[in-house]
C-alpha cells in the first residue's frame, strides 16, 4: 500500500522533517540572541537574531500546514484504498465470501481496521521529522558540550527501549480484542438478518443473552487493552519529563561552573523541552504500528481468499441467440423466454441444480 502512495508519503516526510527541524533549531537561535544581544547589550545583534527567529517561525508555520495536508491525504488514501480493495475482493469472491468470512468481519474492516491503517500513514511524516530532529539536536549539543550531547545520544534510545516491553502485550491484547469485535459484529448481523424468524419461534431472548455475553467479553478485552495503553500513554509523559529534568540539571551545573553562558543554559532547556516531542512521536508511532499490523492481518486474510468458482483462463465464445440452458447431469433444458419451475422430491437435489446453474460451485467439465 505504501508503494502505491509513495509520492504523498515522501511529501509528508519532507515537510515533517522541515517542520520539526525548524523547532529543533529555535532554542539555539534564542540562546544566541540572549548571549549576543541581551548579555552583550548589542541591539543590532538582538534584532538580527530576532529576525532569524521570525524567519524560522514562518518556515515552521508553512511547513506545518503542508505536513498536515499531506498527513490527512495519506490517511484518506490508505483508508479508502483499503475500502476499494476489500470491496473489489468481495465482488470477486461472490458467494464464496459468506462461506469463508463472516459478515461481521467484513463490517469490522470497514468500521475499525481502515482507521488504524490510515493512522500509521498519518504519523509517518512526524516520525521521520522526529528522527532527523533528534540527530540535529544531538549534533548541536555535542558541539556545545560533549557530555550533554552524549546524554541525548544515549539517553533517548534507552528511553525508547524502556517502552518496548509493553509493545508485545499490547499487540497480543489488541489482536484478541479485534477478533472478539469481529465475532460480535457477526452476531449482530445474524440477529438483524433473522429478527423476524427469531420473533416467530420466540428465540429473541436467547440471542439477546448471547449478544450481551459476547458484548461484555469484548468490553473486558477492551479494558485489558486500555490498561496497557494507559501505561504507554503515561510513559510518553513520564520518560520525556525525566529526561528534561536530567538535561536541565546538567546544564545548570555547567552554568554555575561557568562552562556555559546564560543563553546556552536557556538553549539547553529548550532542547530538552523540545525532545519531548520526538519521544512522544516515536512512542505514538510504535503504538500505531502495532494496531495497524493487527488490522492489516485481518485485511490480508480477506484479500488472500480465492473464489470457489474460478473464472475461465480463456473466454469461451458466446452461445447463439436463443440457445437453451442445459444441465447435463439432470437433463434439464431451460428454454429462453419460458418461465420454468423445478420440482424435486429431494430439496437438496434442486438446491444443487440451482447452484450449478448459477455457478455457485465449481462445476465438473461439460456439466452445464
CSV table of C-alpha atoms in Angstrom, one decimal:
chain,number,residue,atom,x,y,z
A,1,UNK,CA,0.0,0.0,0.0
A,2,UNK,CA,2.9,2.4,0.8
A,3,UNK,CA,4.4,1.7,-2.6
A,4,UNK,CA,1.2,2.9,-4.3
A,5,UNK,CA,1.2,6.3,-2.4
A,6,UNK,CA,4.9,6.9,-2.2
A,7,UNK,CA,4.7,10.5,-3.7
A,8,UNK,CA,2.4,11.7,-0.9
A,9,UNK,CA,4.4,9.8,1.7
A,10,UNK,CA,7.6,11.4,0.6
A,11,UNK,CA,6.0,14.8,0.5
A,12,UNK,CA,4.7,14.4,4.1
A,13,UNK,CA,8.1,13.2,5.3
A,14,UNK,CA,9.8,16.1,3.7
A,15,UNK,CA,7.6,18.7,5.3
A,16,UNK,CA,7.6,16.8,8.5
A,17,UNK,CA,11.4,17.0,8.6
A,18,UNK,CA,11.4,20.7,7.8
A,19,UNK,CA,8.6,21.4,10.4
A,20,UNK,CA,10.3,19.6,13.3
A,21,UNK,CA,13.8,20.7,12.4
A,22,UNK,CA,12.6,24.3,12.5
A,23,UNK,CA,11.5,23.7,16.0
A,24,UNK,CA,14.8,22.0,16.9
A,25,UNK,CA,17.0,25.0,16.0
A,26,UNK,CA,14.8,27.6,17.7
A,27,UNK,CA,16.5,27.1,21.1
A,28,UNK,CA,19.9,27.7,19.6
A,29,UNK,CA,18.7,30.9,18.0
A,30,UNK,CA,17.2,32.1,21.3
A,31,UNK,CA,20.4,31.3,23.1
A,32,UNK,CA,22.4,33.3,20.6
A,33,UNK,CA,20.0,36.2,20.9
A,34,UNK,CA,20.4,36.2,24.7
A,35,UNK,CA,24.3,35.9,24.7
A,36,UNK,CA,25.0,38.1,21.7
A,37,UNK,CA,22.2,40.6,22.2
A,38,UNK,CA,20.9,40.8,25.8
A,39,UNK,CA,24.0,39.9,27.7
A,40,UNK,CA,26.3,41.9,25.4
A,41,UNK,CA,23.9,44.8,25.2
A,42,UNK,CA,24.1,44.7,21.4
A,43,UNK,CA,20.8,45.9,20.0
A,44,UNK,CA,21.7,45.2,16.4
A,45,UNK,CA,22.7,41.6,17.3
A,46,UNK,CA,19.4,41.2,19.2
A,47,UNK,CA,17.4,42.5,16.2
A,48,UNK,CA,19.3,40.3,13.8
A,49,UNK,CA,18.7,37.1,15.8
A,50,UNK,CA,15.1,38.1,16.4
A,51,UNK,CA,14.6,38.3,12.6
A,52,UNK,CA,16.2,34.9,12.2
A,53,UNK,CA,13.8,33.5,14.8
A,54,UNK,CA,10.9,35.1,12.9
A,55,UNK,CA,12.0,33.6,9.6
A,56,UNK,CA,12.3,30.2,11.2
A,57,UNK,CA,8.8,30.6,12.7
A,58,UNK,CA,7.4,31.4,9.3
A,59,UNK,CA,9.1,28.3,7.8
A,60,UNK,CA,7.7,26.2,10.6
A,61,UNK,CA,4.2,27.5,10.1
A,62,UNK,CA,4.2,27.0,6.4
A,63,UNK,CA,5.8,23.5,6.6
A,64,UNK,CA,3.4,22.6,9.4
A,65,UNK,CA,0.4,23.4,7.2
A,66,UNK,CA,1.8,21.4,4.3
A,67,UNK,CA,2.7,18.5,6.6
A,68,UNK,CA,-0.8,18.3,8.0
A,69,UNK,CA,-2.3,18.4,4.5
A,70,UNK,CA,-0.1,15.5,3.4
A,71,UNK,CA,-0.8,13.7,6.6
A,72,UNK,CA,-4.6,13.9,6.0
A,73,UNK,CA,-4.1,12.9,2.4
A,74,UNK,CA,-2.1,9.9,3.3
A,75,UNK,CA,-4.7,8.9,5.9
A,76,UNK,CA,-7.5,9.2,3.4
A,77,UNK,CA,-5.6,7.4,0.6
A,78,UNK,CA,-4.7,4.4,2.8
A,79,UNK,CA,-8.2,4.2,4.4
A,80,UNK,CA,-10.2,4.4,1.2
A,81,UNK,CA,-7.8,2.3,-0.8
A,82,UNK,CA,-8.4,-0.4,1.8
A,83,UNK,CA,-12.2,0.0,1.2
A,84,UNK,CA,-11.6,-0.3,-2.6
A,85,UNK,CA,-9.5,-3.4,-2.3
A,86,UNK,CA,-11.9,-5.1,0.1
A,87,UNK,CA,-15.0,-4.1,-2.0
A,88,UNK,CA,-13.3,-5.5,-5.1
A,89,UNK,CA,-12.4,-8.7,-3.3
A,90,UNK,CA,-16.0,-9.0,-2.0
A,91,UNK,CA,-17.4,-8.8,-5.5
A,92,UNK,CA,-14.7,-11.2,-6.8
A,93,UNK,CA,-15.5,-13.8,-4.2
A,94,UNK,CA,-19.2,-13.6,-4.7
A,95,UNK,CA,-21.0,-16.5,-2.9
A,96,UNK,CA,-17.6,-17.7,-1.6
A,97,UNK,CA,-17.3,-14.8,0.9
A,98,UNK,CA,-20.0,-15.8,3.4
A,99,UNK,CA,-18.7,-19.4,3.5
A,100,UNK,CA,-15.1,-18.2,4.3
A,101,UNK,CA,-15.6,-15.0,6.3
A,102,UNK,CA,-18.4,-13.8,8.5
A,103,UNK,CA,-20.3,-10.7,7.6
A,104,UNK,CA,-19.2,-9.1,10.9
A,105,UNK,CA,-15.6,-9.5,10.0
A,106,UNK,CA,-16.1,-7.5,6.8
A,107,UNK,CA,-18.0,-4.9,8.6
A,108,UNK,CA,-15.3,-4.5,11.2
A,109,UNK,CA,-12.8,-3.9,8.5
A,110,UNK,CA,-14.8,-1.0,7.2
A,111,UNK,CA,-15.6,0.5,10.6
A,112,UNK,CA,-12.3,-0.1,12.5
A,113,UNK,CA,-9.4,-1.5,10.6
A,114,UNK,CA,-9.2,1.1,7.9
A,115,UNK,CA,-8.8,3.8,10.5
A,116,UNK,CA,-5.7,2.1,12.0
A,117,UNK,CA,-4.2,1.7,8.6
A,118,UNK,CA,-4.7,5.3,7.8
A,119,UNK,CA,-3.3,6.5,11.2
A,120,UNK,CA,0.1,4.8,10.6
A,121,UNK,CA,0.4,6.6,7.3
A,122,UNK,CA,-0.6,9.8,9.0
A,123,UNK,CA,2.0,9.7,11.7
A,124,UNK,CA,4.8,8.7,9.3
A,125,UNK,CA,5.6,12.3,8.4
A,126,UNK,CA,6.0,13.3,12.0
A,127,UNK,CA,8.0,10.2,12.8
A,128,UNK,CA,10.6,11.0,10.1
A,129,UNK,CA,10.8,14.5,11.4
A,130,UNK,CA,11.3,13.2,14.9
A,131,UNK,CA,14.3,11.1,13.8
A,132,UNK,CA,16.0,13.9,11.9
A,133,UNK,CA,15.4,16.5,14.6
A,134,UNK,CA,16.8,14.1,17.3
A,135,UNK,CA,20.0,13.8,15.3
A,136,UNK,CA,20.1,17.5,14.7
A,137,UNK,CA,19.8,18.4,18.4
A,138,UNK,CA,22.4,15.8,19.3
A,139,UNK,CA,24.9,17.3,16.9
A,140,UNK,CA,24.2,20.8,18.2
A,141,UNK,CA,24.7,19.7,21.8
A,142,UNK,CA,27.9,17.8,21.0
A,143,UNK,CA,29.3,21.0,19.6
A,144,UNK,CA,28.4,22.8,22.8
A,145,UNK,CA,29.0,20.1,25.4
A,146,UNK,CA,30.2,16.6,24.8
A,147,UNK,CA,28.6,15.4,28.0
A,148,UNK,CA,25.2,16.7,27.2
A,149,UNK,CA,25.4,15.5,23.6
A,150,UNK,CA,26.2,12.0,24.8
A,151,UNK,CA,23.4,12.2,27.3
A,152,UNK,CA,21.0,12.9,24.4
A,153,UNK,CA,22.5,10.3,22.0
A,154,UNK,CA,22.5,7.5,24.6
A,155,UNK,CA,19.5,8.6,26.8
A,156,UNK,CA,16.9,8.9,24.1
A,157,UNK,CA,17.4,5.3,22.6
A,158,UNK,CA,17.4,4.0,26.2
A,159,UNK,CA,14.1,5.7,26.9
A,160,UNK,CA,12.7,4.1,23.8
A,161,UNK,CA,14.0,0.7,24.8
A,162,UNK,CA,12.2,1.1,28.1
A,163,UNK,CA,8.9,1.2,26.3
A,164,UNK,CA,9.5,-1.9,24.1
A,165,UNK,CA,8.5,-4.5,26.8
A,166,UNK,CA,4.9,-3.0,26.7
A,167,UNK,CA,4.5,-3.3,23.0
A,168,UNK,CA,4.3,-7.1,22.8
A,169,UNK,CA,1.5,-7.5,25.3
A,170,UNK,CA,-0.3,-4.5,23.7
A,171,UNK,CA,-0.2,-6.2,20.3
A,172,UNK,CA,-1.5,-9.5,21.6
A,173,UNK,CA,-4.3,-7.9,23.5
A,174,UNK,CA,-5.3,-5.7,20.6
A,175,UNK,CA,-5.4,-8.7,18.3
A,176,UNK,CA,-7.6,-10.6,20.7
A,177,UNK,CA,-9.9,-7.6,21.1
A,178,UNK,CA,-10.1,-7.3,17.3
A,179,UNK,CA,-11.1,-11.0,17.0
A,180,UNK,CA,-13.8,-10.5,19.5
A,181,UNK,CA,-15.1,-7.4,17.8
A,182,UNK,CA,-15.4,-9.4,14.5
A,183,UNK,CA,-17.4,-12.1,16.3
A,184,UNK,CA,-19.6,-9.6,18.0
A,185,UNK,CA,-20.3,-7.8,14.7
A,186,UNK,CA,-21.2,-11.2,13.1
A,187,UNK,CA,-23.7,-12.0,15.9
A,188,UNK,CA,-25.3,-8.6,15.5
A,189,UNK,CA,-25.6,-9.2,11.7
A,190,UNK,CA,-27.2,-12.6,12.3
A,191,UNK,CA,-29.7,-11.1,14.7
A,192,UNK,CA,-30.7,-8.3,12.4
A,193,UNK,CA,-30.9,-10.7,9.4
A,194,UNK,CA,-33.1,-13.2,11.3
A,195,UNK,CA,-35.1,-11.0,13.5
A,196,UNK,CA,-38.5,-12.0,12.1
A,197,UNK,CA,-37.6,-15.6,12.4
A,198,UNK,CA,-36.5,-15.2,15.9
A,199,UNK,CA,-39.7,-13.5,16.8
A,200,UNK,CA,-41.7,-16.2,15.2
A,201,UNK,CA,-40.0,-19.0,17.2
A,202,UNK,CA,-39.6,-17.0,20.4
A,203,UNK,CA,-35.8,-17.0,20.3
A,204,UNK,CA,-35.3,-13.3,20.9
A,205,UNK,CA,-34.2,-13.7,24.5
A,206,UNK,CA,-31.8,-16.4,23.7
A,207,UNK,CA,-29.9,-14.3,21.2
A,208,UNK,CA,-30.2,-11.3,23.4
A,209,UNK,CA,-28.5,-13.1,26.2
A,210,UNK,CA,-25.8,-14.3,23.7
A,211,UNK,CA,-25.2,-10.8,22.4
A,212,UNK,CA,-24.9,-9.5,26.0
A,213,UNK,CA,-22.3,-12.1,26.9
A,214,UNK,CA,-20.2,-11.5,23.8
A,215,UNK,CA,-20.5,-7.8,24.3
A,216,UNK,CA,-19.3,-8.0,27.8
A,217,UNK,CA,-16.4,-10.2,26.8
A,218,UNK,CA,-15.4,-7.7,24.1
A,219,UNK,CA,-15.7,-4.9,26.7
A,220,UNK,CA,-13.4,-6.7,29.1
A,221,UNK,CA,-10.9,-7.3,26.3
A,222,UNK,CA,-11.0,-3.6,25.5
A,223,UNK,CA,-10.4,-2.8,29.2
A,224,UNK,CA,-7.3,-5.0,29.1
A,225,UNK,CA,-6.1,-3.2,26.1
A,226,UNK,CA,-6.8,0.1,27.7
A,227,UNK,CA,-4.7,-0.8,30.8
A,228,UNK,CA,-1.6,-1.4,28.7
A,229,UNK,CA,-2.4,1.6,26.5
A,230,UNK,CA,-2.7,3.8,29.6
A,231,UNK,CA,0.7,2.7,30.8
A,232,UNK,CA,2.2,3.5,27.4
A,233,UNK,CA,0.5,6.9,27.4
A,234,UNK,CA,1.8,7.6,30.9
A,235,UNK,CA,5.3,6.7,29.8
A,236,UNK,CA,5.0,9.2,27.0
A,237,UNK,CA,4.8,11.9,29.6
A,238,UNK,CA,7.0,10.5,32.4
A,239,UNK,CA,10.1,9.4,30.5
A,240,UNK,CA,10.4,12.7,28.5
A,241,UNK,CA,9.8,14.7,31.7
A,242,UNK,CA,12.5,12.7,33.5
A,243,UNK,CA,14.8,13.4,30.5
A,244,UNK,CA,14.1,17.1,30.7
A,245,UNK,CA,15.0,17.2,34.4
A,246,UNK,CA,18.3,15.4,33.8
A,247,UNK,CA,19.4,17.7,30.9
A,248,UNK,CA,18.3,20.9,32.8
A,249,UNK,CA,20.2,19.8,35.9
A,250,UNK,CA,23.4,19.1,34.0
A,251,UNK,CA,23.0,22.4,32.1
A,252,UNK,CA,22.5,24.3,35.4
A,253,UNK,CA,25.6,22.7,36.9
A,254,UNK,CA,27.7,23.8,33.9
A,255,UNK,CA,26.2,27.3,34.1
A,256,UNK,CA,27.2,27.6,37.8
A,257,UNK,CA,30.7,26.3,37.0
A,258,UNK,CA,31.0,29.0,34.2
A,259,UNK,CA,31.4,26.4,31.4
A,260,UNK,CA,28.3,27.8,29.6
A,261,UNK,CA,26.6,31.1,29.4
A,262,UNK,CA,23.0,32.1,30.3
A,263,UNK,CA,22.0,31.9,26.7
A,264,UNK,CA,23.3,28.4,26.3
A,265,UNK,CA,21.5,27.3,29.5
A,266,UNK,CA,18.2,28.6,28.1
A,267,UNK,CA,19.0,26.8,24.9
A,268,UNK,CA,19.7,23.5,26.8
A,269,UNK,CA,16.3,23.9,28.5
A,270,UNK,CA,14.7,24.5,25.1
A,271,UNK,CA,16.4,21.4,23.6
A,272,UNK,CA,15.3,19.2,26.5
A,273,UNK,CA,11.7,20.5,26.3
A,274,UNK,CA,11.7,20.1,22.5
A,275,UNK,CA,12.9,16.5,22.7
A,276,UNK,CA,9.7,15.6,24.4
A,277,UNK,CA,8.0,15.9,21.0
A,278,UNK,CA,10.2,13.4,19.2
A,279,UNK,CA,10.0,11.0,22.1
A,280,UNK,CA,6.2,11.1,22.2
A,281,UNK,CA,6.0,10.9,18.4
A,282,UNK,CA,8.2,7.8,18.4
A,283,UNK,CA,6.1,6.1,21.1
A,284,UNK,CA,2.9,7.1,19.2
A,285,UNK,CA,4.3,5.6,16.0
A,286,UNK,CA,5.1,2.3,17.8
A,287,UNK,CA,1.6,2.2,19.1
A,288,UNK,CA,0.1,3.0,15.7
A,289,UNK,CA,2.3,0.3,14.0
A,290,UNK,CA,1.0,-2.3,16.5
A,291,UNK,CA,-2.6,-1.6,15.8
A,292,UNK,CA,-2.0,-1.3,12.1
A,293,UNK,CA,-0.3,-4.7,12.0
A,294,UNK,CA,-3.3,-6.3,13.7
A,295,UNK,CA,-5.7,-4.5,11.2
A,296,UNK,CA,-3.5,-5.4,8.2
A,297,UNK,CA,-3.5,-9.1,9.2
A,298,UNK,CA,-7.3,-9.1,9.1
A,299,UNK,CA,-7.5,-7.3,5.8
A,300,UNK,CA,-4.9,-9.6,4.2
A,301,UNK,CA,-6.8,-12.6,5.4
A,302,UNK,CA,-9.8,-11.5,3.3
A,303,UNK,CA,-7.7,-10.4,0.3
A,304,UNK,CA,-5.9,-13.8,0.3
A,305,UNK,CA,-9.2,-15.7,-0.2
A,306,UNK,CA,-9.8,-17.3,-3.6
A,307,UNK,CA,-13.3,-17.8,-5.1
A,308,UNK,CA,-14.5,-21.4,-5.2
A,309,UNK,CA,-15.5,-20.9,-8.8
A,310,UNK,CA,-12.6,-19.6,-10.7
A,311,UNK,CA,-13.1,-17.6,-13.9
A,312,UNK,CA,-12.0,-19.3,-17.2
A,313,UNK,CA,-8.5,-18.7,-18.4
A,314,UNK,CA,-9.8,-18.2,-21.9
A,315,UNK,CA,-13.1,-16.6,-22.8
A,316,UNK,CA,-15.4,-19.0,-24.5
A,317,UNK,CA,-17.4,-17.9,-27.5
A,318,UNK,CA,-20.9,-16.7,-26.7
A,319,UNK,CA,-23.7,-19.2,-27.3
A,320,UNK,CA,-26.0,-18.4,-30.2
A,321,UNK,CA,-29.0,-16.2,-29.6
A,322,UNK,CA,-31.9,-18.3,-28.3
A,323,UNK,CA,-29.8,-21.2,-27.0
A,324,UNK,CA,-31.2,-23.3,-24.2
A,325,UNK,CA,-29.5,-23.6,-20.8
A,326,UNK,CA,-28.8,-27.4,-20.3
A,327,UNK,CA,-27.8,-29.3,-17.2
A,328,UNK,CA,-26.1,-32.5,-18.4
A,329,UNK,CA,-26.4,-34.3,-15.0
A,330,UNK,CA,-30.2,-34.0,-14.8
A,331,UNK,CA,-31.1,-33.4,-18.4
A,332,UNK,CA,-32.9,-30.1,-17.6
A,333,UNK,CA,-33.4,-27.9,-20.6
A,334,UNK,CA,-34.4,-24.3,-19.8
A,335,UNK,CA,-35.7,-22.6,-23.0
A,336,UNK,CA,-35.3,-18.8,-23.3
A,337,UNK,CA,-38.5,-16.7,-22.8
A,338,UNK,CA,-40.3,-19.5,-20.9
A,339,UNK,CA,-40.9,-19.5,-17.1
A,340,UNK,CA,-39.5,-22.8,-15.8
A,341,UNK,CA,-40.1,-24.2,-12.3
A,342,UNK,CA,-38.0,-27.1,-10.9
A,343,UNK,CA,-39.7,-29.5,-8.6
A,344,UNK,CA,-37.9,-32.4,-6.9
A,345,UNK,CA,-38.7,-34.9,-4.2
A,346,UNK,CA,-35.3,-34.2,-2.7
A,347,UNK,CA,-34.8,-30.5,-1.9
A,348,UNK,CA,-31.1,-31.0,-1.8
A,349,UNK,CA,-31.1,-32.0,-5.5
A,350,UNK,CA,-32.9,-28.9,-6.6
A,351,UNK,CA,-30.6,-26.8,-4.5
A,352,UNK,CA,-27.6,-28.4,-6.1
A,353,UNK,CA,-29.1,-27.8,-9.5
A,354,UNK,CA,-29.6,-24.1,-8.7
A,355,UNK,CA,-26.0,-23.8,-7.5
A,356,UNK,CA,-24.7,-25.4,-10.7
A,357,UNK,CA,-26.8,-23.2,-13.0
A,358,UNK,CA,-25.8,-20.1,-11.0
A,359,UNK,CA,-22.1,-21.2,-10.8
A,360,UNK,CA,-22.2,-21.1,-7.0
A,361,UNK,CA,-19.8,-24.0,-7.0
A,362,UNK,CA,-17.2,-25.1,-9.5
A,363,UNK,CA,-19.0,-27.4,-12.0
A,364,UNK,CA,-17.4,-30.5,-13.5
A,365,UNK,CA,-16.5,-30.1,-17.1
A,366,UNK,CA,-19.4,-30.0,-19.5
A,367,UNK,CA,-22.0,-30.2,-16.7
A,368,UNK,CA,-23.7,-27.0,-17.8
